[in-house]
Amino acid sequence: MSPELSPTHNPAHVRHGSSIGQPLTRRDGVFKVTGQARFAADNHPAGLLHAVLAVSSIARGRVTSLDVAAAKAHPGVVEVMTPANRPPLALDPDAKTNPFAFRIDVLQSDRVRYANQPIAVVIAESLEAATEGAALLAPHYETEPARVGLDAGDSFAPAAVGVGNPAQVRHGDVEAGLAAATHRVDATYETAAQYHNAMEPHAIVAQWDGDRLILDTPSQGMAIAQGRLGELLGISPDKIHIRSPFLGGGFGSKGLINGPQVLGVLAARLVGRPVKLVLRREHMYGPVGHRSPSRQRLRLGAAGDGLLTAIDHHARIASSSFDDFYEPAADASHTLYASPAIATTHEAVRLDTGTPLFMRAPGEATGSLALESAIDEAAHACGLDPLAFRLKNYAEVEPTSGKPFSSKALRECYAQGAERFGWSRRPLAPRQMRDDHGFLVGWGVGTATFPALMFAAEARAVITADGSGTVEIGAHDMGQGAWTALAQIAADGLGLDLDQLTFKSGSSDLPDAGIAGGSAHTATAGTAIHNAGAAAIAKLAELATTDARSPLYGAGNAGVIARDGRLVRRDDDQRGESYADILGRAGLAQVEARGTGVPDPAAQANYAMHAHGAVFAEVKVDPELGQIRVSRVVGAFAAGRVINPRLAQSQLLGGMIWGVSFALHEEAIADRRSGRILNANLGEYHVPVNADVPSLEALMVEEHDPHVNALGIKGVGEIGITGSAGAVANAVWHATGVRVRRFPIRIDDLVVAS
Ligand code: MOS
């Protein structure tokens, strides 16, 4: 079962009328719990072969030999793909044709640039044979010393951070602001390298049909993947059909097609049969992106009354030796707090790692942890409650740009979150609260922020003679619920109930939905769907209002509204007729229209657009063992219009959990000598489980934004992680009186210090 083929699945509790705003359950839920959802690796076309990567065990150097003969002699092995026989590409995979064309490793040479880099692909009749064949390759290397850790190389100023953000932004005179301050904080925070670790590993089933290519592979951006594959393979992107109905998570790592996926395509070309390539968990620690470690120095100045005089946020981050993605860690300071002087600057080092990539609020997650920690330290220096300090420095306009916010209900987030959490009972000094077991209890707050972005999307809407509708868009449901929420927008756009609508998604032969990233998918694809629906309705209205036989004759386009499968007069909703009647009389089988979702340049120029939130955390710390348990987290978020409160809340809770793990759990540890990740598995790379977050609440604060897009949607995918990590870190300080500035916070940080 896949969304593009399935009839509309109707949750039992669909109410008639507006679908937007209903807390529907996910339409994919039943498919997933009953095993009907077909993920990429679940596809088994006839004649399928299995491919397994052989990966480098060194981080820098050269492969000097591979025992290809031994692997090929293994029963079941069909072929071994190495740089010697890999099918040619039309474009150098190291060519940078656009900022989203990341350099990839597809056996273009014997060079090794990071541990776990693919160095060969073994293709066999079974997964077992391919795995055994790969183990027989016995690679030899010429090893060069690996550059590991943020101090491994000389730093330089990157030309840009993120995708085209300026690496240095200066507003006002930071040094003067610091000099004039009564209270100063100068603190350096370190965050660890992190890996996306989506539940579903990157997987691809590739089938060539002449010069056409059919791919089952998880994607957060099918059109970008088609374009990238097309240029690499030298074929037209429309010859590439990507099917991506379900993703088992992505977190940014499936935003771009990566090296192992391309190797699956090339393996299928080499052997002339369909090939499946699924990454093993440990192979995901290298070729498919990660979050750079960071070292961030925050210098804050505050006047005697607690008003900030300066924010200086400097971040050192890493990229690979061969590509240029730099997490914009300092950019969070552009937005959050009013200050007459703000500087954000980045420096970078090159390490022998795979190239970092967008991961779970790239920039804001990492930067807000440092900023929110420093803000807490500044509040303490000023003798102020941390929430009062944040309210005192509330940004009424975006500080660095001076633009008004398109909407900003952060004050309400602070108020509602604090009320729910019980913040007013918080003692100002640390180490004042204990629970019944004698554990130290601490409360911390963090501010959440994430930009309200939009990319570009197109959708197609059809109303057919029986009065039902179809909406098509190649959107991406990576588990966040896009398939459900976008269908809700589609139903409203066509004035139909959900059970009258067929919603097709998850395939590249549908209109391009843009990338499911940057928390922008609902805003972008949703706007396209809304506009396509409106355009289809306008065509129906044109038919009716110009036909003397219609009760709507002469009402004019603007005088008609669509509701429950009917057009009715705006001034008299008893007068109208059904879509089926309008089409029947016109003798038409259907009307169809397309719509786009693109940012409004005027609104973009005039307003700063961000979602906001406030997160409150309680931790309990064993005073003897230093063990930290998060006991409660309450977040309150304002993100414009909420399409589906159940799914939005799920997104926010998920983000908050990642915030907890940012502060306390996640850390990829690179071996200093070899550059290999020592904990490249889910046993030793810690992600939070239920027991790590006993009580979690996400409140949604009402916010109407007339500027962001037609529906007022801001996005909820990533904001939950921002602010949450800082809230946890600040709670640890409040519990213990120990300020830990290296993340994740470890037991020994507290035991040694207290
Ligand atoms: Mo996200 S890191 O934009 O998938």
Short mmCIF file of C-alpha atoms in Angstrom, two decimals, residues 390-653:
data_model
loop_
_atom_site.label_atom_id
_atom_site.label_comp_id
_atom_site.label_asym_id
_atom_site.label_seq_id
_atom_site.Cartn_x
_atom_site.Cartn_y
_atom_site.Cartn_z
CA ARG A 390 14.36 37.35 29.14
CA LEU A 391 11.21 39.47 29.31
CA LYS A 392 13.25 42.57 30.12
CA ASN A 393 15.28 41.99 26.96
CA TYR A 394 12.31 40.99 24.81
CA ALA A 395 12.90 41.88 21.15
CA GLU A 396 9.99 43.97 19.86
CA VAL A 397 11.60 44.05 16.41
CA GLU A 398 14.20 41.71 14.96
CA PRO A 399 17.36 43.11 16.53
CA THR A 400 19.87 42.76 13.71
CA SER A 401 17.58 43.70 10.82
CA GLY A 402 15.31 46.18 12.60
CA LYS A 403 12.31 44.64 10.83
CA PRO A 404 9.02 44.14 12.64
CA PHE A 405 7.99 40.55 13.21
CA SER A 406 5.20 39.29 10.98
CA SER A 407 3.77 38.00 14.26
CA LYS A 408 5.32 37.10 17.58
CA ALA A 409 3.36 35.62 20.45
CA LEU A 410 6.45 34.82 22.52
CA ARG A 411 5.22 36.83 25.52
CA GLU A 412 2.14 34.61 25.58
CA CYS A 413 4.37 31.54 25.29
CA TYR A 414 6.38 32.63 28.33
CA ALA A 415 3.20 33.36 30.28
CA GLN A 416 1.32 30.18 29.42
CA GLY A 417 4.36 27.93 29.79
CA ALA A 418 5.35 29.48 33.11
CA GLU A 419 1.81 29.18 34.45
CA ARG A 420 1.52 25.55 33.45
CA PHE A 421 4.95 24.71 34.83
CA GLY A 422 4.55 26.61 38.11
CA TRP A 423 7.59 28.78 37.46
CA SER A 424 6.58 31.48 39.95
CA ARG A 425 7.50 29.13 42.81
CA ARG A 426 11.10 28.89 41.64
CA PRO A 427 13.71 29.99 44.18
CA LEU A 428 16.18 32.42 42.64
CA ALA A 429 19.34 30.78 43.99
CA PRO A 430 20.52 27.36 42.81
CA ARG A 431 20.64 24.18 44.90
CA GLN A 432 17.58 25.13 46.96
CA MET A 433 15.12 22.35 46.10
CA ARG A 434 15.10 18.64 46.97
CA ASP A 435 12.56 15.93 46.34
CA ASP A 436 11.42 13.21 48.75
CA HIS A 437 14.43 11.06 47.89
CA GLY A 438 16.89 13.82 48.60
CA PHE A 439 17.62 14.43 44.94
CA LEU A 440 18.51 17.98 43.98
CA VAL A 441 15.76 19.58 41.91
CA GLY A 442 16.30 22.42 39.45
CA TRP A 443 14.14 24.43 37.09
CA GLY A 444 15.38 26.04 33.90
CA VAL A 445 13.92 27.99 31.01
CA GLY A 446 14.98 28.40 27.39
CA THR A 447 13.59 30.44 24.52
CA ALA A 448 12.78 28.64 21.28
CA THR A 449 13.01 30.19 17.85
CA PHE A 450 13.08 29.00 14.28
CA PRO A 451 12.62 30.93 11.04
CA ALA A 452 9.30 30.65 9.21
CA LEU A 453 10.62 29.62 5.81
CA MET A 454 9.01 28.84 2.49
CA PHE A 455 10.54 27.21 -0.56
CA ALA A 456 8.67 26.63 -3.84
CA ALA A 457 6.01 24.06 -4.64
CA GLU A 458 3.35 23.26 -7.16
CA ALA A 459 0.11 21.28 -6.79
CA ARG A 460 -2.65 20.06 -9.08
CA ALA A 461 -6.32 19.97 -8.12
CA VAL A 462 -9.11 18.25 -10.02
CA ILE A 463 -12.86 18.27 -9.46
CA THR A 464 -14.63 15.47 -11.29
CA ALA A 465 -18.19 15.08 -12.61
CA ASP A 466 -19.28 13.00 -9.62
CA GLY A 467 -18.46 15.93 -7.35
CA SER A 468 -15.36 14.38 -5.79
CA GLY A 469 -11.87 15.86 -5.89
CA THR A 470 -8.28 14.83 -6.36
CA VAL A 471 -5.20 16.74 -5.24
CA GLU A 472 -1.74 15.72 -6.37
CA ILE A 473 1.59 16.86 -4.99
CA GLY A 474 4.89 15.05 -4.64
CA ALA A 475 5.11 15.77 -0.93
CA HIS A 476 7.21 13.91 1.60
CA ASP A 477 5.84 12.24 4.70
CA MET A 478 8.90 11.43 6.76
CA GLY A 479 6.80 10.54 9.78
CA GLN A 480 5.81 14.10 10.58
CA GLY A 481 2.31 13.65 9.17
CA ALA A 482 2.50 15.61 5.90
CA TRP A 483 0.25 13.14 4.14
CA THR A 484 -2.49 13.85 6.68
CA ALA A 485 -2.05 17.58 7.26
CA LEU A 486 -1.69 18.40 3.56
CA ALA A 487 -4.81 16.38 2.75
CA GLN A 488 -6.67 18.49 5.31
CA ILE A 489 -5.58 21.64 3.50
CA ALA A 490 -6.55 20.04 0.18
CA ALA A 491 -10.05 19.18 1.40
CA ASP A 492 -10.67 22.71 2.58
CA GLY A 493 -9.19 24.16 -0.60
CA LEU A 494 -11.74 22.26 -2.67
CA GLY A 495 -14.61 22.77 -0.26
CA LEU A 496 -14.93 19.02 0.21
CA ASP A 497 -14.97 16.67 3.13
CA LEU A 498 -11.90 14.46 3.39
CA ASP A 499 -13.92 11.41 2.33
CA GLN A 500 -14.67 13.12 -0.99
CA LEU A 501 -10.99 13.68 -1.68
CA THR A 502 -8.25 11.54 -3.15
CA PHE A 503 -4.87 12.88 -2.08
CA LYS A 504 -1.86 11.62 -4.00
CA SER A 505 1.61 12.17 -2.65
CA GLY A 506 5.04 10.65 -2.21
CA SER A 507 6.04 10.21 -5.85
CA SER A 508 8.22 12.30 -8.15
CA ASP A 509 5.78 12.03 -11.05
CA LEU A 510 3.46 14.35 -9.14
CA PRO A 511 4.01 18.13 -9.03
CA ASP A 512 7.14 19.21 -7.12
CA ALA A 513 6.39 19.89 -3.46
CA GLY A 514 9.79 21.38 -2.71
CA ILE A 515 12.03 20.04 0.02
CA ALA A 516 10.59 18.75 3.28
CA GLY A 517 13.08 20.62 5.37
CA GLY A 518 13.59 23.85 7.17
CA SER A 519 10.24 23.21 8.87
CA ALA A 520 8.74 24.67 5.70
CA HIS A 521 6.92 21.76 4.10
CA THR A 522 3.40 22.44 5.35
CA ALA A 523 3.76 26.15 4.62
CA THR A 524 5.17 25.59 1.14
CA ALA A 525 3.24 22.58 -0.10
CA GLY A 526 0.15 23.69 1.79
CA THR A 527 0.14 27.06 0.05
CA ALA A 528 0.45 25.38 -3.35
CA ILE A 529 -2.42 23.04 -2.51
CA HIS A 530 -4.55 25.89 -1.22
CA ASN A 531 -3.91 27.90 -4.38
CA ALA A 532 -4.57 24.96 -6.69
CA GLY A 533 -7.88 24.33 -4.95
CA ALA A 534 -8.84 27.98 -5.19
CA ALA A 535 -8.01 28.01 -8.91
CA ALA A 536 -10.12 24.89 -9.57
CA ILE A 537 -13.01 26.39 -7.64
CA ALA A 538 -12.65 29.62 -9.65
CA LYS A 539 -13.06 27.63 -12.86
CA LEU A 540 -16.23 26.03 -11.55
CA ALA A 541 -17.50 29.41 -10.42
CA GLU A 542 -16.83 30.82 -13.86
CA LEU A 543 -18.92 28.03 -15.40
CA ALA A 544 -21.80 28.62 -13.01
CA THR A 545 -21.93 32.38 -12.78
CA THR A 546 -21.89 32.84 -16.56
CA ASP A 547 -24.65 30.31 -17.19
CA ALA A 548 -28.18 31.70 -17.08
CA ARG A 549 -29.49 28.27 -16.02
CA SER A 550 -27.48 28.35 -12.79
CA PRO A 551 -28.88 29.75 -9.55
CA LEU A 552 -25.49 31.41 -9.27
CA TYR A 553 -25.84 33.25 -12.56
CA GLY A 554 -24.52 36.77 -12.26
CA ALA A 555 -23.19 36.32 -8.72
CA GLY A 556 -19.67 37.06 -9.95
CA ASN A 557 -16.63 35.10 -8.99
CA ALA A 558 -16.11 36.90 -5.71
CA GLY A 559 -19.74 36.41 -4.81
CA VAL A 560 -19.49 32.63 -4.55
CA ILE A 561 -18.03 30.35 -1.90
CA ALA A 562 -17.28 26.63 -1.97
CA ARG A 563 -18.62 24.44 0.80
CA ASP A 564 -19.57 20.79 1.19
CA GLY A 565 -19.18 20.07 -2.52
CA ARG A 566 -21.36 23.02 -3.51
CA LEU A 567 -20.93 26.57 -4.64
CA VAL A 568 -23.26 28.97 -2.86
CA ARG A 569 -23.86 32.69 -3.09
CA ARG A 570 -21.96 34.63 -0.51
CA ASP A 571 -24.98 36.84 0.14
CA ASP A 572 -27.45 33.96 0.33
CA ASP A 573 -26.03 30.56 1.14
CA GLN A 574 -29.34 28.85 0.42
CA ARG A 575 -28.85 29.59 -3.26
CA GLY A 576 -26.27 27.40 -4.94
CA GLU A 577 -25.62 24.14 -6.68
CA SER A 578 -23.37 21.13 -6.43
CA TYR A 579 -20.10 20.68 -8.28
CA ALA A 580 -21.65 17.65 -10.00
CA ASP A 581 -24.58 19.71 -11.28
CA ILE A 582 -22.31 22.47 -12.59
CA LEU A 583 -20.02 20.03 -14.42
CA GLY A 584 -22.95 17.93 -15.66
CA ARG A 585 -24.73 20.89 -17.21
CA ALA A 586 -21.50 22.08 -18.80
CA GLY A 587 -20.92 18.60 -20.18
CA LEU A 588 -17.45 18.44 -18.63
CA ALA A 589 -15.81 15.39 -17.08
CA GLN A 590 -13.70 17.57 -14.81
CA VAL A 591 -12.04 20.89 -14.16
CA GLU A 592 -8.43 21.00 -13.17
CA ALA A 593 -6.05 23.71 -12.05
CA ARG A 594 -2.55 24.16 -10.74
CA GLY A 595 -1.35 26.35 -7.93
CA THR A 596 2.04 27.38 -6.59
CA GLY A 597 3.39 28.02 -3.15
CA VAL A 598 6.21 30.53 -3.14
CA PRO A 599 7.31 33.19 -0.67
CA ASP A 600 5.86 36.67 -1.12
CA PRO A 601 8.91 38.88 -1.80
CA ALA A 602 7.27 42.03 -0.41
CA ALA A 603 6.35 40.33 2.85
CA GLN A 604 9.84 38.84 3.05
CA ALA A 605 11.40 42.25 2.57
CA ASN A 606 9.26 43.96 5.16
CA TYR A 607 8.95 41.45 7.98
CA ALA A 608 11.07 39.15 10.08
CA MET A 609 9.33 35.79 10.15
CA HIS A 610 9.95 33.35 12.96
CA ALA A 611 8.13 30.87 15.13
CA HIS A 612 8.77 31.20 18.86
CA GLY A 613 8.39 29.28 22.04
CA ALA A 614 9.33 28.97 25.69
CA VAL A 615 10.49 25.73 27.25
CA PHE A 616 10.56 25.00 30.97
CA ALA A 617 12.41 21.97 32.32
CA GLU A 618 12.76 20.26 35.67
CA VAL A 619 15.67 17.96 36.40
CA LYS A 620 16.56 15.87 39.38
CA VAL A 621 20.17 15.16 40.19
CA ASP A 622 21.46 12.51 42.55
CA PRO A 623 23.83 14.55 44.75
CA GLU A 624 26.17 11.60 45.31
CA LEU A 625 26.19 9.93 41.92
CA GLY A 626 25.65 12.97 39.74
CA GLN A 627 23.02 11.11 37.75
CA ILE A 628 20.63 13.49 35.98
CA ARG A 629 17.00 12.67 35.28
CA VAL A 630 14.69 15.02 33.43
CA SER A 631 11.41 14.85 35.31
CA ARG A 632 9.20 17.42 33.53
CA VAL A 633 9.33 19.54 30.41
CA VAL A 634 6.65 22.04 29.43
CA GLY A 635 6.94 23.91 26.15
CA ALA A 636 4.63 26.61 24.85
CA PHE A 637 4.96 27.41 21.16
CA ALA A 638 3.48 29.97 18.79
CA ALA A 639 3.86 28.92 15.16
CA GLY A 640 1.01 30.57 13.30
CA ARG A 641 -1.94 28.54 12.14
CA VAL A 642 -2.05 24.96 13.30
CA ILE A 643 -3.39 22.64 10.60
CA ASN A 644 -3.66 19.56 12.80
CA PRO A 645 -3.14 20.09 16.53
CA ARG A 646 -2.47 16.42 17.24
CA LEU A 647 0.29 16.20 14.66
CA ALA A 648 1.73 19.62 15.50
CA GLN A 649 1.92 18.62 19.14
CA SER A 650 3.63 15.38 18.16
CA GLN A 651 6.21 17.38 16.20
CA LEU A 652 6.81 19.72 19.13
CA LEU A 653 7.14 16.87 21.63
#
